[in-house]
MMTF fields as JSON, N, C-alpha, C and O atoms, coordinates in Angstrom:
{
  "mmtfVersion": "1.0.0",
  "mmtfProducer": "UNKNOWN",
  "numBonds": 351,
  "numAtoms": 352,
  "numGroups": 88,
  "numChains": 1,
  "numModels": 1,
  "chainsPerModel": [1],
  "groupsPerChain": [88],
  "chainIdList": ["A"],
  "bondAtomList": [4, 2, 8, 6, 12, 10, 16, 14, 20, 18, 24, 22, 28, 26, 32, 30, 36, 34, 40, 38, 44, 42, 48, 46, 52, 50, 56, 54, 60, 58, 64, 62, 68, 66, 72, 70, 76, 74, 80, 78, 84, 82, 88, 86, 92, 90, 96, 94, 100, 98, 104, 102, 108, 106, 112, 110, 116, 114, 120, 118, 124, 122, 128, 126, 132, 130, 136, 134, 140, 138, 144, 142, 148, 146, 152, 150, 156, 154, 160, 158, 164, 162, 168, 166, 172, 170, 176, 174, 180, 178, 184, 182, 188, 186, 192, 190, 196, 194, 200, 198, 204, 202, 208, 206, 212, 210, 216, 214, 220, 218, 224, 222, 228, 226, 232, 230, 236, 234, 240, 238, 244, 242, 248, 246, 252, 250, 256, 254, 260, 258, 264, 262, 268, 266, 272, 270, 276, 274, 280, 278, 284, 282, 288, 286, 292, 290, 296, 294, 300, 298, 304, 302, 308, 306, 312, 310, 316, 314, 320, 318, 324, 322, 328, 326, 332, 330, 336, 334, 340, 338, 344, 342, 348, 346],
  "bondOrderList": [1, 1, 1, 1, 1, 1, 1, 1, 1, 1, 1, 1, 1, 1, 1, 1, 1, 1, 1, 1, 1, 1, 1, 1, 1, 1, 1, 1, 1, 1, 1, 1, 1, 1, 1, 1, 1, 1, 1, 1, 1, 1, 1, 1, 1, 1, 1, 1, 1, 1, 1, 1, 1, 1, 1, 1, 1, 1, 1, 1, 1, 1, 1, 1, 1, 1, 1, 1, 1, 1, 1, 1, 1, 1, 1, 1, 1, 1, 1, 1, 1, 1, 1, 1, 1, 1, 1],
  "groupList": [{"groupName": "SER", "atomNameList": ["N", "CA", "C", "O"], "elementList": ["N", "C", "C", "O"], "formalChargeList": [0, 0, 0, 0], "bondAtomList": [1, 0, 2, 1, 3, 2], "bondOrderList": [1, 1, 2], "singleLetterCode": "S", "chemCompType": "L-PEPTIDE LINKING"}, {"groupName": "LYS", "atomNameList": ["N", "CA", "C", "O"], "elementList": ["N", "C", "C", "O"], "formalChargeList": [0, 0, 0, 0], "bondAtomList": [1, 0, 2, 1, 3, 2], "bondOrderList": [1, 1, 2], "singleLetterCode": "K", "chemCompType": "L-PEPTIDE LINKING"}, {"groupName": "ALA", "atomNameList": ["N", "CA", "C", "O"], "elementList": ["N", "C", "C", "O"], "formalChargeList": [0, 0, 0, 0], "bondAtomList": [1, 0, 2, 1, 3, 2], "bondOrderList": [1, 1, 2], "singleLetterCode": "A", "chemCompType": "L-PEPTIDE LINKING"}, {"groupName": "PRO", "atomNameList": ["N", "CA", "C", "O"], "elementList": ["N", "C", "C", "O"], "formalChargeList": [0, 0, 0, 0], "bondAtomList": [1, 0, 2, 1, 3, 2], "bondOrderList": [1, 1, 2], "singleLetterCode": "P", "chemCompType": "L-PEPTIDE LINKING"}, {"groupName": "GLN", "atomNameList": ["N", "CA", "C", "O"], "elementList": ["N", "C", "C", "O"], "formalChargeList": [0, 0, 0, 0], "bondAtomList": [1, 0, 2, 1, 3, 2], "bondOrderList": [1, 1, 2], "singleLetterCode": "Q", "chemCompType": "L-PEPTIDE LINKING"}, {"groupName": "VAL", "atomNameList": ["N", "CA", "C", "O"], "elementList": ["N", "C", "C", "O"], "formalChargeList": [0, 0, 0, 0], "bondAtomList": [1, 0, 2, 1, 3, 2], "bondOrderList": [1, 1, 2], "singleLetterCode": "V", "chemCompType": "L-PEPTIDE LINKING"}, {"groupName": "TYR", "atomNameList": ["N", "CA", "C", "O"], "elementList": ["N", "C", "C", "O"], "formalChargeList": [0, 0, 0, 0], "bondAtomList": [1, 0, 2, 1, 3, 2], "bondOrderList": [1, 1, 2], "singleLetterCode": "Y", "chemCompType": "L-PEPTIDE LINKING"}, {"groupName": "LEU", "atomNameList": ["N", "CA", "C", "O"], "elementList": ["N", "C", "C", "O"], "formalChargeList": [0, 0, 0, 0], "bondAtomList": [1, 0, 2, 1, 3, 2], "bondOrderList": [1, 1, 2], "singleLetterCode": "L", "chemCompType": "L-PEPTIDE LINKING"}, {"groupName": "ASP", "atomNameList": ["N", "CA", "C", "O"], "elementList": ["N", "C", "C", "O"], "formalChargeList": [0, 0, 0, 0], "bondAtomList": [1, 0, 2, 1, 3, 2], "bondOrderList": [1, 1, 2], "singleLetterCode": "D", "chemCompType": "L-PEPTIDE LINKING"}, {"groupName": "ARG", "atomNameList": ["N", "CA", "C", "O"], "elementList": ["N", "C", "C", "O"], "formalChargeList": [0, 0, 0, 0], "bondAtomList": [1, 0, 2, 1, 3, 2], "bondOrderList": [1, 1, 2], "singleLetterCode": "R", "chemCompType": "L-PEPTIDE LINKING"}, {"groupName": "GLU", "atomNameList": ["N", "CA", "C", "O"], "elementList": ["N", "C", "C", "O"], "formalChargeList": [0, 0, 0, 0], "bondAtomList": [1, 0, 2, 1, 3, 2], "bondOrderList": [1, 1, 2], "singleLetterCode": "E", "chemCompType": "L-PEPTIDE LINKING"}, {"groupName": "ILE", "atomNameList": ["N", "CA", "C", "O"], "elementList": ["N", "C", "C", "O"], "formalChargeList": [0, 0, 0, 0], "bondAtomList": [1, 0, 2, 1, 3, 2], "bondOrderList": [1, 1, 2], "singleLetterCode": "I", "chemCompType": "L-PEPTIDE LINKING"}, {"groupName": "HIS", "atomNameList": ["N", "CA", "C", "O"], "elementList": ["N", "C", "C", "O"], "formalChargeList": [0, 0, 0, 0], "bondAtomList": [1, 0, 2, 1, 3, 2], "bondOrderList": [1, 1, 2], "singleLetterCode": "H", "chemCompType": "L-PEPTIDE LINKING"}, {"groupName": "THR", "atomNameList": ["N", "CA", "C", "O"], "elementList": ["N", "C", "C", "O"], "formalChargeList": [0, 0, 0, 0], "bondAtomList": [1, 0, 2, 1, 3, 2], "bondOrderList": [1, 1, 2], "singleLetterCode": "T", "chemCompType": "L-PEPTIDE LINKING"}, {"groupName": "GLY", "atomNameList": ["N", "CA", "C", "O"], "elementList": ["N", "C", "C", "O"], "formalChargeList": [0, 0, 0, 0], "bondAtomList": [1, 0, 2, 1, 3, 2], "bondOrderList": [1, 1, 2], "singleLetterCode": "G", "chemCompType": "PEPTIDE LINKING"}, {"groupName": "TRP", "atomNameList": ["N", "CA", "C", "O"], "elementList": ["N", "C", "C", "O"], "formalChargeList": [0, 0, 0, 0], "bondAtomList": [1, 0, 2, 1, 3, 2], "bondOrderList": [1, 1, 2], "singleLetterCode": "W", "chemCompType": "L-PEPTIDE LINKING"}, {"groupName": "PHE", "atomNameList": ["N", "CA", "C", "O"], "elementList": ["N", "C", "C", "O"], "formalChargeList": [0, 0, 0, 0], "bondAtomList": [1, 0, 2, 1, 3, 2], "bondOrderList": [1, 1, 2], "singleLetterCode": "F", "chemCompType": "L-PEPTIDE LINKING"}, {"groupName": "ASN", "atomNameList": ["N", "CA", "C", "O"], "elementList": ["N", "C", "C", "O"], "formalChargeList": [0, 0, 0, 0], "bondAtomList": [1, 0, 2, 1, 3, 2], "bondOrderList": [1, 1, 2], "singleLetterCode": "N", "chemCompType": "L-PEPTIDE LINKING"}],
  "groupTypeList": [0, 1, 2, 3, 3, 2, 4, 5, 5, 6, 7, 8, 9, 10, 11, 2, 7, 2, 10, 12, 13, 14, 7, 15, 6, 3, 4, 5, 9, 3, 14, 8, 10, 5, 13, 5, 14, 4, 5, 7, 14, 10, 11, 6, 13, 16, 8, 14, 8, 4, 5, 7, 4, 9, 5, 10, 0, 2, 5, 17, 14, 5, 5, 7, 2, 5, 4, 13, 14, 7, 2, 13, 9, 3, 9, 7, 14, 7, 2, 7, 11, 2, 12, 9, 1, 4, 4, 14],
  "groupIdList": [1, 2, 3, 4, 5, 6, 7, 8, 9, 10, 11, 12, 13, 14, 15, 16, 17, 18, 19, 20, 21, 22, 23, 24, 25, 26, 27, 28, 29, 30, 31, 32, 33, 34, 35, 36, 37, 38, 39, 40, 41, 42, 43, 44, 45, 46, 47, 48, 49, 50, 51, 52, 53, 54, 55, 56, 57, 58, 59, 60, 61, 62, 63, 64, 65, 66, 67, 68, 69, 70, 71, 72, 73, 74, 75, 76, 77, 78, 79, 80, 81, 82, 83, 84, 85, 86, 87, 88],
  "secStructList": [7, 7, 7, 7, 7, 7, 3, 3, 3, 3, 3, 3, 3, 3, 3, 3, 3, 7, 7, 1, 1, 3, 3, 3, 3, 3, 7, 7, 7, 6, 6, 7, 3, 3, 7, 6, 6, 7, 3, 3, 3, 3, 3, 3, 7, 6, 6, 1, 1, 1, 3, 3, 3, 3, 3, 3, 7, 1, 1, 1, 3, 3, 3, 3, 3, 3, 7, 7, 7, 1, 3, 3, 7, 6, 6, 7, 3, 3, 3, 3, 3, 3, 3, 3, 3, 3, 3, 7],
  "xCoordList": [13.693, 12.892, 13.736, 14.954, 13.058, 13.74, 13.919, 13.008, 15.09, 15.358, 14.539, 14.325, 14.072, 13.326, 14.267, 15.473, 13.719, 14.577, 15.156, 14.556, 16.314, 16.948, 16.072, 15.456, 16.009, 15.236, 16.001, 17.216, 15.322, 15.945, 15.629, 14.464, 16.654, 16.47, 16.926, 18.069, 16.034, 16.393, 16.974, 16.33, 18.186, 18.894, 18.785, 18.774, 18.704, 18.745, 18.166, 17.817, 18.057, 17.546, 18.381, 19.028, 18.345, 19.045, 18.037, 17.293, 18.01, 17.141, 17.998, 18.842, 17.786, 18.488, 17.763, 16.548, 18.493, 17.91, 18.234, 19.298, 17.289, 17.524, 18.444, 18.37, 19.307, 20.161, 19.727, 20.233, 18.788, 18.376, 16.886, 16.185, 16.4, 15.041, 15.052, 15.873, 14.132, 14.101, 13.054, 12.105, 13.24, 12.311, 12.977, 14.075, 12.326, 12.848, 12.351, 11.152, 13.302, 13.0, 13.655, 14.838, 12.909, 13.486, 13.78, 13.134, 14.785, 15.173, 15.02, 15.412, 14.451, 14.219, 12.786, 12.105, 12.34, 10.998, 11.087, 12.076, 10.051, 10.047, 10.222, 9.609, 11.071, 11.351, 12.637, 13.163, 13.164, 14.419, 15.577, 15.634, 16.491, 17.743, 18.726, 18.826, 19.455, 20.409, 21.746, 21.835, 22.785, 24.148, 24.71, 24.201, 25.77, 26.442, 26.838, 27.455, 26.482, 26.846, 25.847, 25.955, 24.877, 23.871, 22.996, 22.589, 22.713, 21.905, 20.442, 19.851, 19.872, 18.495, 17.553, 16.379, 18.1, 17.353, 18.154, 19.277, 17.539, 18.204, 17.259, 16.053, 17.802, 17.045, 17.508, 18.699, 16.525, 16.795, 16.314, 15.482, 16.865, 16.35, 14.914, 14.496, 14.149, 12.75, 12.548, 11.512, 13.546, 13.43, 13.937, 13.844, 14.466, 14.91, 16.215, 16.59, 16.93, 18.18, 19.42, 20.416, 19.363, 20.583, 20.261, 19.255, 21.15, 21.049, 21.711, 22.898, 20.904, 21.423, 22.037, 23.007, 21.474, 21.959, 21.676, 20.558, 22.681, 22.524, 22.513, 23.54, 21.365, 21.181, 21.618, 21.061, 22.631, 23.179, 22.893, 22.75, 22.815, 22.634, 23.925, 25.012, 23.775, 24.937, 25.12, 26.116, 24.181, 24.209, 23.793, 23.194, 24.107, 23.534, 22.245, 22.244, 21.153, 19.907, 18.737, 18.9, 17.548, 16.308, 15.528, 15.362, 15.052, 14.246, 12.892, 12.171, 12.534, 11.245, 10.217, 9.039, 10.667, 9.751, 10.515, 11.707, 9.806, 10.364, 9.402, 8.193, 9.943, 9.141, 8.501, 9.199, 7.191, 6.506, 6.207, 5.873, 6.327, 6.103, 7.232, 8.38, 6.903, 7.902, 8.813, 10.024, 8.241, 9.015, 9.781, 9.265, 11.012, 11.824, 12.251, 12.143, 12.739, 13.362, 14.485, 14.463, 15.471, 16.571, 16.048, 15.123, 16.665, 16.41, 15.127, 14.729, 14.473, 13.307, 13.783, 14.692, 13.175, 13.533, 13.044, 11.865, 13.943, 13.619, 13.472, 12.654, 14.253, 14.167, 14.557, 15.476, 13.835, 14.111, 14.656, 14.011, 15.841, 16.502, 16.794, 17.351, 16.43, 16.738, 18.042, 18.257, 18.897, 20.091, 19.667, 18.735, 20.315, 19.888, 21.021, 22.203, 20.607, 21.553, 20.896, 19.795, 21.547, 20.997, 21.246, 22.342, 20.212, 20.361, 19.748, 18.753, 20.385, 19.807, 20.392, 20.026],
  "yCoordList": [16.056, 15.785, 15.04, 15.199, 14.228, 13.381, 14.105, 14.786, 13.954, 14.582, 13.877, 12.668, 14.632, 13.973, 13.056, 13.301, 12.007, 11.109, 11.839, 12.779, 11.4, 11.99, 11.805, 10.753, 12.804, 12.721, 11.893, 12.049, 11.006, 10.197, 10.817, 11.048, 11.084, 11.633, 10.608, 10.153, 10.224, 9.286, 10.062, 10.968, 9.71, 10.472, 9.833, 10.535, 8.511, 7.823, 6.444, 6.055, 5.703, 4.352, 3.417, 3.84, 2.168, 1.125, 0.004, -0.389, -0.501, -1.614, -2.851, -2.846, -3.888, -5.149, -5.879, -6.067, -6.29, -6.883, -8.369, -8.823, -9.117, -10.531, -10.596, -9.764, -11.602, -11.874, -13.147, -13.452, -13.885, -15.2, -15.363, -14.673, -16.269, -16.762, -17.913, -18.826, -17.849, -18.875, -18.544, -17.807, -19.104, -18.898, -18.047, -18.371, -16.969, -15.967, -16.263, -16.374, -16.385, -16.578, -15.445, -15.535, -14.395, -13.261, -13.652, -14.522, -12.967, -13.173, -11.88, -11.83, -10.832, -9.569, -9.144, -9.658, -8.19, -7.621, -6.096, -5.541, -5.409, -3.968, -3.517, -4.068, -2.505, -2.005, -2.545, -1.981, -3.647, -4.21, -3.288, -2.736, -3.123, -2.42, -3.448, -4.559, -3.058, -3.966, -3.261, -2.033, -4.086, -3.581, -4.109, -5.073, -3.45, -3.861, -5.335, -5.753, -6.112, -7.51, -8.453, -9.672, -7.89, -8.734, -9.41, -8.779, -10.697, -11.44, -10.989, -11.05, -10.535, -10.12, -11.277, -11.273, -12.268, -13.455, -14.235, -13.874, -15.338, -16.199, -16.583, -16.707, -16.768, -17.272, -18.708, -18.983, -19.617, -21.038, -21.459, -20.795, -22.575, -23.211, -23.624, -23.716, -23.877, -24.24, -25.542, -25.741, -26.443, -27.707, -27.534, -28.46, -26.353, -26.072, -26.692, -26.644, -27.286, -28.008, -27.107, -27.481, -25.937, -25.127, -23.641, -23.129, -22.972, -21.51, -20.886, -21.084, -20.119, -19.434, -18.087, -17.654, -17.434, -16.104, -15.861, -16.067, -15.428, -14.934, -13.421, -12.803, -12.832, -11.387, -10.658, -10.876, -9.783, -9.068, -7.567, -7.029, -6.921, -5.466, -4.773, -5.121, -3.778, -2.957, -1.77, -1.059, -1.525, -0.329, -0.628, -1.668, 0.281, 0.282, 1.082, 2.199, 0.543, 1.283, 0.505, -0.399, 0.881, 0.288, -0.243, 0.44, -1.472, -2.084, -1.408, -1.371, -0.868, -0.229, -1.183, -1.125, -2.074, -3.007, -4.239, -4.179, -5.365, -6.639, -7.299, -7.332, -7.817, -8.563, -9.765, -10.576, -9.885, -10.997, -12.17, -13.261, -11.946, -13.042, -14.042, -13.689, -15.28, -16.361, -16.39, -16.563, -16.222, -16.358, -15.061, -13.958, -15.227, -14.071, -14.2, -15.255, -13.075, -13.045, -12.015, -11.159, -12.081, -11.118, -9.677, -9.333, -8.858, -7.432, -7.113, -5.951, -8.133, -7.864, -7.31, -7.865, -6.221, -5.621, -6.519, -6.869, -6.884, -7.811, -7.085, -7.479, -6.04, -5.31, -3.842, -3.54, -2.951, -1.514, -1.085, -1.286, -0.498, -0.118, 1.378, 1.893, 2.064, 3.501, 3.673, 3.052, 4.528, 4.926, 5.905, 6.68, 5.892, 6.771, 7.706, 7.406, 8.857, 9.789, 10.382, 10.926, 10.288, 10.849, 12.338, 12.805, 13.092, 14.54, 14.904, 14.326, 15.895, 16.375, 15.712, 15.99],
  "zCoordList": [25.714, 24.522, 23.516, 23.449, 22.741, 21.773, 20.435, 19.965, 19.831, 18.532, 17.468, 17.55, 16.456, 15.353, 14.564, 14.509, 13.96, 13.178, 11.976, 11.454, 11.552, 10.377, 9.151, 8.982, 8.303, 7.068, 6.074, 5.952, 5.351, 4.316, 2.965, 2.639, 2.188, 0.861, -0.139, -0.085, -1.076, -2.118, -3.291, -3.822, -3.695, -4.715, -6.071, -7.083, -6.124, -7.412, -7.237, -6.123, -8.309, -8.218, -9.094, -10.052, -8.744, -9.498, -9.769, -8.871, -10.982, -11.319, -11.579, -12.475, -10.814, -11.037, -12.163, -12.096, -13.193, -14.384, -14.487, -14.065, -15.059, -15.369, -16.589, -17.493, -16.585, -17.738, -18.466, -19.546, -17.872, -18.421, -18.4, -17.66, -19.207, -19.126, -18.108, -18.195, -17.151, -16.125, -15.08, -15.344, -13.88, -12.774, -11.696, -11.241, -11.289, -10.354, -8.934, -8.682, -8.03, -6.615, -5.805, -5.474, -5.486, -4.738, -3.287, -2.703, -2.737, -1.324, -0.521, 0.645, -1.133, -0.452, -0.691, -1.578, 0.124, 0.003, 0.026, 0.505, -0.492, -0.398, 1.063, 1.978, 1.251, 2.589, 3.173, 4.132, 2.605, 3.089, 2.745, 1.646, 3.675, 3.396, 2.866, 3.385, 1.815, 1.175, 1.025, 1.022, 0.901, 0.727, -0.594, -1.166, -1.059, -2.288, -2.188, -1.208, -3.201, -3.228, -2.571, -2.708, -1.861, -1.211, -2.268, -3.244, -2.065, -3.008, -2.885, -1.807, -4.01, -4.048, -4.375, -4.004, -5.08, -5.468, -6.474, -6.824, -6.943, -7.913, -9.031, -8.821, -10.205, -11.351, -11.601, -11.749, -11.643, -11.845, -13.25, -13.869, -13.72, -14.925, -14.662, -13.508, -15.732, -15.575, -14.821, -14.186, -14.889, -14.135, -12.684, -11.878, -12.366, -11.005, -10.601, -9.429, -11.564, -11.254, -11.169, -10.549, -11.782, -11.879, -11.676, -12.166, -10.937, -10.792, -12.004, -12.264, -12.745, -13.943, -13.582, -14.204, -12.584, -12.187, -10.717, -10.243, -10.016, -8.645, -8.748, -9.029, -8.524, -8.711, -7.447, -6.371, -7.585, -6.431, -6.544, -7.642, -5.415, -5.385, -5.786, -5.323, -6.665, -7.071, -6.183, -6.307, -5.276, -4.435, -3.013, -2.741, -2.101, -0.747, -0.813, -1.332, -0.304, -0.372, 0.194, 1.014, -0.266, 0.204, -0.984, -1.995, -0.846, -1.905, -1.968, -0.971, -3.134, -3.311, -3.902, -3.552, -4.811, -5.467, -5.905, -6.205, -5.936, -6.368, -7.36, -7.133, -8.444, -9.404, -8.72, -8.111, -8.815, -8.151, -9.087, -8.626, -10.401, -11.337, -11.276, -11.004, -11.529, -11.433, -12.676, -12.545, -13.867, -15.109, -15.41, -15.231, -15.868, -16.245, -17.709, -18.334, -18.214, -19.544, -19.46, -18.576, -20.363, -20.314, -20.322, -21.058, -19.487, -19.321, -18.561, -18.484, -17.998, -17.145, -15.814, -15.196, -15.371, -14.078, -12.935, -12.879, -12.037, -10.954, -9.61, -8.778, -9.402, -8.148, -8.386, -9.148, -7.716, -7.805, -6.439, -5.41, -6.447, -5.202, -5.217, -6.187, -4.17, -4.034, -3.258, -2.217, -3.793, -3.052, -1.981, -2.196, -0.846, 0.248, 0.658, 0.495, 1.201, 1.818, 3.038, 2.948, 4.17, 5.405, 5.451, 5.142, 5.842, 6.03, 7.366, 7.804, 8.006, 9.26, 10.38, 11.522]
}
């Protein structure tokens, strides 16, 4: 018989924030597993010529939600990531 899958317990969450006003292009979706330093998306100038911010994950975890609006402003939450711990 097959062992049941390990239970995943979410301990905390991290919100990746915008530092600039610009256009947000996410590179992850809800359900994606991410690692520290992985690029979650980029914020571009309104003319699209320059990357203002490369948004990286501060934690290892699972993406729960991603901002779907194109326009950003400073301190806008762009991605919600749950930290994970395996139990069992």
